[in-house]
Coordinates of N, CA and C in Angstrom, one line a residue:
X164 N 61.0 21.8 53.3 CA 60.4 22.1 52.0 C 59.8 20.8 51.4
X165 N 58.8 20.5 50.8 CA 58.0 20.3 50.4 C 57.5 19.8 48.7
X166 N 58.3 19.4 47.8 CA 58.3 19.5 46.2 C 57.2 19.2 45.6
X167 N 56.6 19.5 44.5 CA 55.3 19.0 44.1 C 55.7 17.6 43.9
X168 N 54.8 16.5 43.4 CA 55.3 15.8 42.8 C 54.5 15.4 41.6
X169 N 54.8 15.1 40.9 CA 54.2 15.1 39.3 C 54.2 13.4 38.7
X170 N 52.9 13.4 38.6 CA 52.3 12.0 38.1 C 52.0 11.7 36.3
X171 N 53.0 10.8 36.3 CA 52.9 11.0 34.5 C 52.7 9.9 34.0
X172 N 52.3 9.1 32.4 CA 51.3 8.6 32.2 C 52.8 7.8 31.8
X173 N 52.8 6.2 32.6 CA 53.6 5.3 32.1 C 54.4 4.7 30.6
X174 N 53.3 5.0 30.1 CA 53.7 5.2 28.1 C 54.7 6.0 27.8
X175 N 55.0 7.1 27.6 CA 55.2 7.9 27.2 C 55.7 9.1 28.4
X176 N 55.5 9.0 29.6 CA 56.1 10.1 30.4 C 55.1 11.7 30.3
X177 N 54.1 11.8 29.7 CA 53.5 12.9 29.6 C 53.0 13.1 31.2
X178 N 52.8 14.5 31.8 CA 52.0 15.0 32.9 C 50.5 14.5 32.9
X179 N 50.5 13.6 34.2 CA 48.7 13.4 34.0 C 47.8 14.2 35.5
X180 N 49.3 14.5 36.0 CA 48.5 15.0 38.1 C 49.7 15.6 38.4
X181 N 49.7 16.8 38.8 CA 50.3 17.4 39.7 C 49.9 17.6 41.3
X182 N 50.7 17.0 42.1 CA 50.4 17.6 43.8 C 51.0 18.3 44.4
X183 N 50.8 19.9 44.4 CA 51.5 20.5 45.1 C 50.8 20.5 46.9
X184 N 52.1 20.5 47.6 CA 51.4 20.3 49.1 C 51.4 22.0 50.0
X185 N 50.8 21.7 50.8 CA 50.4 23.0 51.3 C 51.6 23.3 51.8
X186 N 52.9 22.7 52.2 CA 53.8 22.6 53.0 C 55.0 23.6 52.3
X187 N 54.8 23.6 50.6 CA 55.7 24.0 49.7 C 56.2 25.5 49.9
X188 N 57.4 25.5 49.7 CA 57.9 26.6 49.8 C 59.3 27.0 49.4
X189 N 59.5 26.4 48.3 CA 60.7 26.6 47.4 C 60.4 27.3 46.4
X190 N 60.4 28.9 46.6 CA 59.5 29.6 45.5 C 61.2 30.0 44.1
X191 N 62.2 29.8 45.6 CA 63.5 30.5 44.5 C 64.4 29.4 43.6
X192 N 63.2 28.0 43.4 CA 63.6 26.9 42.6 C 63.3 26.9 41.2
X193 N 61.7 27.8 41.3 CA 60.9 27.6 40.3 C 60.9 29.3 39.3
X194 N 60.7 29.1 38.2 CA 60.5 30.2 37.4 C 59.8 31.0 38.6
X195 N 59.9 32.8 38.3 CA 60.8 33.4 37.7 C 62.1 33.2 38.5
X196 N 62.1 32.9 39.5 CA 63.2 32.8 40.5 C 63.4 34.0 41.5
X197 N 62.1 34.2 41.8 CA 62.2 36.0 42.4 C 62.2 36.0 44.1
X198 N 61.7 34.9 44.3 CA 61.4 34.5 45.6 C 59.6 34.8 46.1
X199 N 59.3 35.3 45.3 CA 58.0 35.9 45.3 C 57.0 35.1 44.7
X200 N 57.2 34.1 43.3 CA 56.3 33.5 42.5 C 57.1 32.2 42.0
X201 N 56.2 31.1 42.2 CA 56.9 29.8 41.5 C 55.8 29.4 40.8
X202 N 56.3 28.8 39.2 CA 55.3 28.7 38.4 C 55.5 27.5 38.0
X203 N 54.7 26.4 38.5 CA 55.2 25.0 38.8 C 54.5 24.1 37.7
X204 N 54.6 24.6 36.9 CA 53.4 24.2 35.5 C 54.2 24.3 34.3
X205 N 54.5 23.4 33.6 CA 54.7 23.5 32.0 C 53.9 24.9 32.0
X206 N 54.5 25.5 30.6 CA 54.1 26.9 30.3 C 53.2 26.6 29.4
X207 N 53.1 25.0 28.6 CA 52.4 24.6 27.6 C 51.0 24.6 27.6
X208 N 51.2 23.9 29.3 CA 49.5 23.5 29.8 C 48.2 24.3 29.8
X209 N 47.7 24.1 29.2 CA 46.0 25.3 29.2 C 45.3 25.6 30.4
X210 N 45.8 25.0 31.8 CA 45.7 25.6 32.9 C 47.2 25.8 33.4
X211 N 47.6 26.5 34.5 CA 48.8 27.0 34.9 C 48.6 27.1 36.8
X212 N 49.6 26.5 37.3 CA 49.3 26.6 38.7 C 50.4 27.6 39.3
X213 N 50.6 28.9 40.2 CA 51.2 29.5 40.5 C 51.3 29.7 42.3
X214 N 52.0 29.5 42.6 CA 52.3 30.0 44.1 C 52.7 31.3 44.2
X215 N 52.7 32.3 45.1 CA 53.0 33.3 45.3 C 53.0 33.3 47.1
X216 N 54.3 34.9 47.3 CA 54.1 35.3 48.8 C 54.3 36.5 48.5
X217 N 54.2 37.0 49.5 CA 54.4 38.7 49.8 C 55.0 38.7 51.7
X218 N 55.3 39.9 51.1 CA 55.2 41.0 52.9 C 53.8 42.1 52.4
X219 N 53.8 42.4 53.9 CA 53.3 43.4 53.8 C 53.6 44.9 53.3
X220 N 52.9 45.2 52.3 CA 52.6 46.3 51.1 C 53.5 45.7 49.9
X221 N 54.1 44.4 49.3 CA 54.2 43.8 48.4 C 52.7 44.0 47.3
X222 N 53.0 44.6 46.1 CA 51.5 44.6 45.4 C 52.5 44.7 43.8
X223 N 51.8 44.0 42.7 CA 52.3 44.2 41.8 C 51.7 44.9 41.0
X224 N 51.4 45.8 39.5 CA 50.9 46.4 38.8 C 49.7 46.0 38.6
X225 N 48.4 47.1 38.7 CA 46.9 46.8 38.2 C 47.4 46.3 36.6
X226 N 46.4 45.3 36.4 CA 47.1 44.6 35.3 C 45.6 43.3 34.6
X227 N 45.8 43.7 33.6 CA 45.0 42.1 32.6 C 45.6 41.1 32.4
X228 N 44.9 39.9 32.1 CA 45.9 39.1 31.7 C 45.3 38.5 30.0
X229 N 46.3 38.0 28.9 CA 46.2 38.5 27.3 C 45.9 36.7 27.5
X230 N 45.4 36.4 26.8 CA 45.2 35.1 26.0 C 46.1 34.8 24.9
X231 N 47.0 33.3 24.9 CA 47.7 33.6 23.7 C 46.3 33.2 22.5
X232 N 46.1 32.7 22.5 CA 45.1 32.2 21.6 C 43.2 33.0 21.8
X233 N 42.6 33.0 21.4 CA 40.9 33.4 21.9 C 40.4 32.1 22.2
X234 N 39.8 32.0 23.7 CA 39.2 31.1 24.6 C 37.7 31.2 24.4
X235 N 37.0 30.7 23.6 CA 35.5 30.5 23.7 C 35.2 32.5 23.5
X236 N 35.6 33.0 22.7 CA 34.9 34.3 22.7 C 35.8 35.3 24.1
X237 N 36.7 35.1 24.9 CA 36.9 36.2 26.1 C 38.0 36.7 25.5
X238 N 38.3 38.3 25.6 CA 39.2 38.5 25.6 C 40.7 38.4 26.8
X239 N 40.3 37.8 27.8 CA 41.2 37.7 29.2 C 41.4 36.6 28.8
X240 N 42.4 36.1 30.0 CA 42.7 35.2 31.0 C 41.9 35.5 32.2
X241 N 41.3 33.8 32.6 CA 40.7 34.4 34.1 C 41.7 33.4 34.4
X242 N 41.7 34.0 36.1 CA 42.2 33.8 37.1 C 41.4 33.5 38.3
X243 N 41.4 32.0 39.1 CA 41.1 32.3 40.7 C 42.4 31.9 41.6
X244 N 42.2 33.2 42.7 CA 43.1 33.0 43.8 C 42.4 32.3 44.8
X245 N 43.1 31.7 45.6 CA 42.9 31.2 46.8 C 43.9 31.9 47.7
X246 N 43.4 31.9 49.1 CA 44.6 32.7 49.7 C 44.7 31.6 50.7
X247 N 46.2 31.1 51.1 CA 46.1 30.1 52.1 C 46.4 30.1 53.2
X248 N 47.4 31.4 53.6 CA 47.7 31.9 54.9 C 47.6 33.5 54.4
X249 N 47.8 34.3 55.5 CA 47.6 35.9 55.7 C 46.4 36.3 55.3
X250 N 46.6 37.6 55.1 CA 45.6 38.6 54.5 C 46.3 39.2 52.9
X251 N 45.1 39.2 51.7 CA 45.5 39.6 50.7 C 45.1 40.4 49.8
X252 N 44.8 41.7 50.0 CA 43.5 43.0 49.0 C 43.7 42.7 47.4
X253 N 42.4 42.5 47.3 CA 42.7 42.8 45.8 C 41.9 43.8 44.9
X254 N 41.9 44.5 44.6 CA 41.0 45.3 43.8 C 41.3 44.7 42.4
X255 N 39.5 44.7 42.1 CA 39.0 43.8 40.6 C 38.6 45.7 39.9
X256 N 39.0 45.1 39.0 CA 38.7 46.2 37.6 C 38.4 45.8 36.0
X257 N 37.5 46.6 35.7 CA 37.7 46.8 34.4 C 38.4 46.5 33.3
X258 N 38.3 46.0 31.8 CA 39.5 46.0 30.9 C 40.2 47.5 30.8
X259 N 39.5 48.8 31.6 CA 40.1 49.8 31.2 C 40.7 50.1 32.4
X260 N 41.0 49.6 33.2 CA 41.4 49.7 34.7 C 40.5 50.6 35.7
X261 N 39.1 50.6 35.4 CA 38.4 51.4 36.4 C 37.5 50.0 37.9
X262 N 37.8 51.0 38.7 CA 38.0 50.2 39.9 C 36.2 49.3 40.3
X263 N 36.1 48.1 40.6 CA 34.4 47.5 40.9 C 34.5 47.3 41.8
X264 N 35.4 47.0 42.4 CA 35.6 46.7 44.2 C 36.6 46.4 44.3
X265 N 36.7 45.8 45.8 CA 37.7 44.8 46.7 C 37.6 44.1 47.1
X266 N 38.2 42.7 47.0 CA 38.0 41.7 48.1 C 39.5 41.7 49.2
X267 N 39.1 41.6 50.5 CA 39.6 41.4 51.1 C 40.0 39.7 51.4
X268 N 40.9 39.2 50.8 CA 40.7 37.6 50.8 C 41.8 36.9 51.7
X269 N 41.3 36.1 52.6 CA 41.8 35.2 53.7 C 41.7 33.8 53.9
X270 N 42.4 33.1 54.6 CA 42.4 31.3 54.4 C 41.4 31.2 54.2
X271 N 41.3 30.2 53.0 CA 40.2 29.6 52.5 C 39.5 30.3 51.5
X272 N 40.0 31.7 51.5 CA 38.6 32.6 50.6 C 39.1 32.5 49.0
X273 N 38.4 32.5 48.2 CA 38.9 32.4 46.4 C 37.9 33.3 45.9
X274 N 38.7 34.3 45.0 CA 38.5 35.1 44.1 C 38.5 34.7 42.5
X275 N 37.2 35.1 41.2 CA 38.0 34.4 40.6 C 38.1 36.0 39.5
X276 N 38.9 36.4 39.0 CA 39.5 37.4 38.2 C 39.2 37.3 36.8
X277 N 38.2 38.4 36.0 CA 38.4 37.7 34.7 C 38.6 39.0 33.9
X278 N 38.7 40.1 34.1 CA 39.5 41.5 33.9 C 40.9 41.8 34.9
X279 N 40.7 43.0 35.1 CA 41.8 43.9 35.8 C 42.2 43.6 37.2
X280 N 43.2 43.3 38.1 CA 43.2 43.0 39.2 C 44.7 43.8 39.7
X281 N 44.9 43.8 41.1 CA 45.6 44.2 41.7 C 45.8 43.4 42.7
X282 N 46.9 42.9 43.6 CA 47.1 42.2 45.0 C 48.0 43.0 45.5
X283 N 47.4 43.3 47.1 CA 48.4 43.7 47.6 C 48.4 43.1 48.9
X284 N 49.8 42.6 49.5 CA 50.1 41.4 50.5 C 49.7 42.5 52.0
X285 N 48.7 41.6 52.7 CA 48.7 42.8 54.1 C 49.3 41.9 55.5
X286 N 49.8 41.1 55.2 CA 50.7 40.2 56.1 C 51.5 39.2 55.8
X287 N 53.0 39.2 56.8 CA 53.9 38.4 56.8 C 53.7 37.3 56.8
X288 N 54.0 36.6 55.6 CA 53.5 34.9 55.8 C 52.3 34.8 54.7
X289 N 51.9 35.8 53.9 CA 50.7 35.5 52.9 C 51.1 35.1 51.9
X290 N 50.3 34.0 51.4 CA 50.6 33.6 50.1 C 49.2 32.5 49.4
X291 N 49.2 32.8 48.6 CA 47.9 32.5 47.4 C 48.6 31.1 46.5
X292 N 47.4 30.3 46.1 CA 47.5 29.4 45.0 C 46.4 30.2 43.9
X293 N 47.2 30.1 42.8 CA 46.9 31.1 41.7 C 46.7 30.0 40.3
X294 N 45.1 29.6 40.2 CA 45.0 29.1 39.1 C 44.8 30.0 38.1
X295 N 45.4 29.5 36.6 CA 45.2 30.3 35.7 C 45.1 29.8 34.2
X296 N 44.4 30.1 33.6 CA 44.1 29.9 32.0 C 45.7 30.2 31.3
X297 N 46.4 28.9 30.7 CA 47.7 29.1 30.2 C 47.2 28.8 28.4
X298 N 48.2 28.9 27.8 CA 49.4 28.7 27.8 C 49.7 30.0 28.5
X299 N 51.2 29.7 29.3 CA 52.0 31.2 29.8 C 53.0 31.2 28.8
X300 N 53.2 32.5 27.9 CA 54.4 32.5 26.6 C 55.6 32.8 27.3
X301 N 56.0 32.2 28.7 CA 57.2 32.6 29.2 C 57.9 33.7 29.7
X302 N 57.4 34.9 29.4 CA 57.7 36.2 30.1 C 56.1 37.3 30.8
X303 N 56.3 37.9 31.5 CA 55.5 38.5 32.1 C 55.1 39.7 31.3
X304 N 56.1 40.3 30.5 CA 55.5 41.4 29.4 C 54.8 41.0 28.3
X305 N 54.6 39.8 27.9 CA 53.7 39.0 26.7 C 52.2 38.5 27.6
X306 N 52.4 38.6 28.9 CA 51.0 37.7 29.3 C 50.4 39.0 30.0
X307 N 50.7 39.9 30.0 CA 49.4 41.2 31.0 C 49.7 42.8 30.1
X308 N 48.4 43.5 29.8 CA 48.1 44.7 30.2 C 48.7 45.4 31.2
X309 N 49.6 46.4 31.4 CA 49.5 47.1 32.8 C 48.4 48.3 32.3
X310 N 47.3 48.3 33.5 CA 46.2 49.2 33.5 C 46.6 50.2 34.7
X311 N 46.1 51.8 33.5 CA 46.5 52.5 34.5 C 45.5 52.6 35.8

């Protein structure tokens, strides 16, 4: 295992760099503690870095993500995935959850999400780096839409 390691400003100790390594894999250290998602970011920070894995047919709710605050006029959170091992579907949608495609996303491939999304894991071993527009208000029922 592999720990980020976090670069802070000698004054005062504030976060100035985070490095998470490709190597990382202590997902059941970090919030939520699910084994599935580590959210390796102050919840404070206006971007948010997330790891994620799956198995195969692992997919969580078509879903938005809420702004605590309004960002330049959007009403979302965008999101880009990177996927860095496996295979990962995602269907992009709508604020009202109607479907615009799929990407099929693989090493190296990045999606960036700025409505409705879905993942679902199509191989053992998949897992994404998930940048995202924060603050995160700390629970998962305050930061998303579930779309039907």
């Amino acid at each position: 295992m592999s720990a980020p390691i976090r670069f802070t400003a000698p004054d005062d100790g504030r976060l100035i760099g985070l490095y998470v390594p490709a190597s990382f894999d202590a997902f059941d250290s970090y919030y939520p503690n699910d084994g599935r998602r580590a959210y390796l970011t102050e919840f404070d920070l206006p971007l948010q870095i997330v790891r994620t894995q799956g198995s195969p047919g692992d997919a969580g709710s078509k879903h938005v993500h809420l702004p605590q605050e309004p960002s330049r006029g959007w009403p979302t959170c965008h999101k880009v995935m990177v996927c860095l091992s496996g295979a990962v579907r995602v269907e992009v949608s709508d604020f009202d959850g109607v479907a615009a495609g799929t990407a099929e996303l693989r090493p190296g491939d990045a999606l960036l999400c700025v409505e409705g999304h879905e993942a679902v894991y199509l191989e053992d071993g998949s897992r994404l780096l998930e940048i995202r527009q924060g603050p995160y208000p700390g629970n998962v029922s305050d930061d998303r839409i579930i779309l039907a």
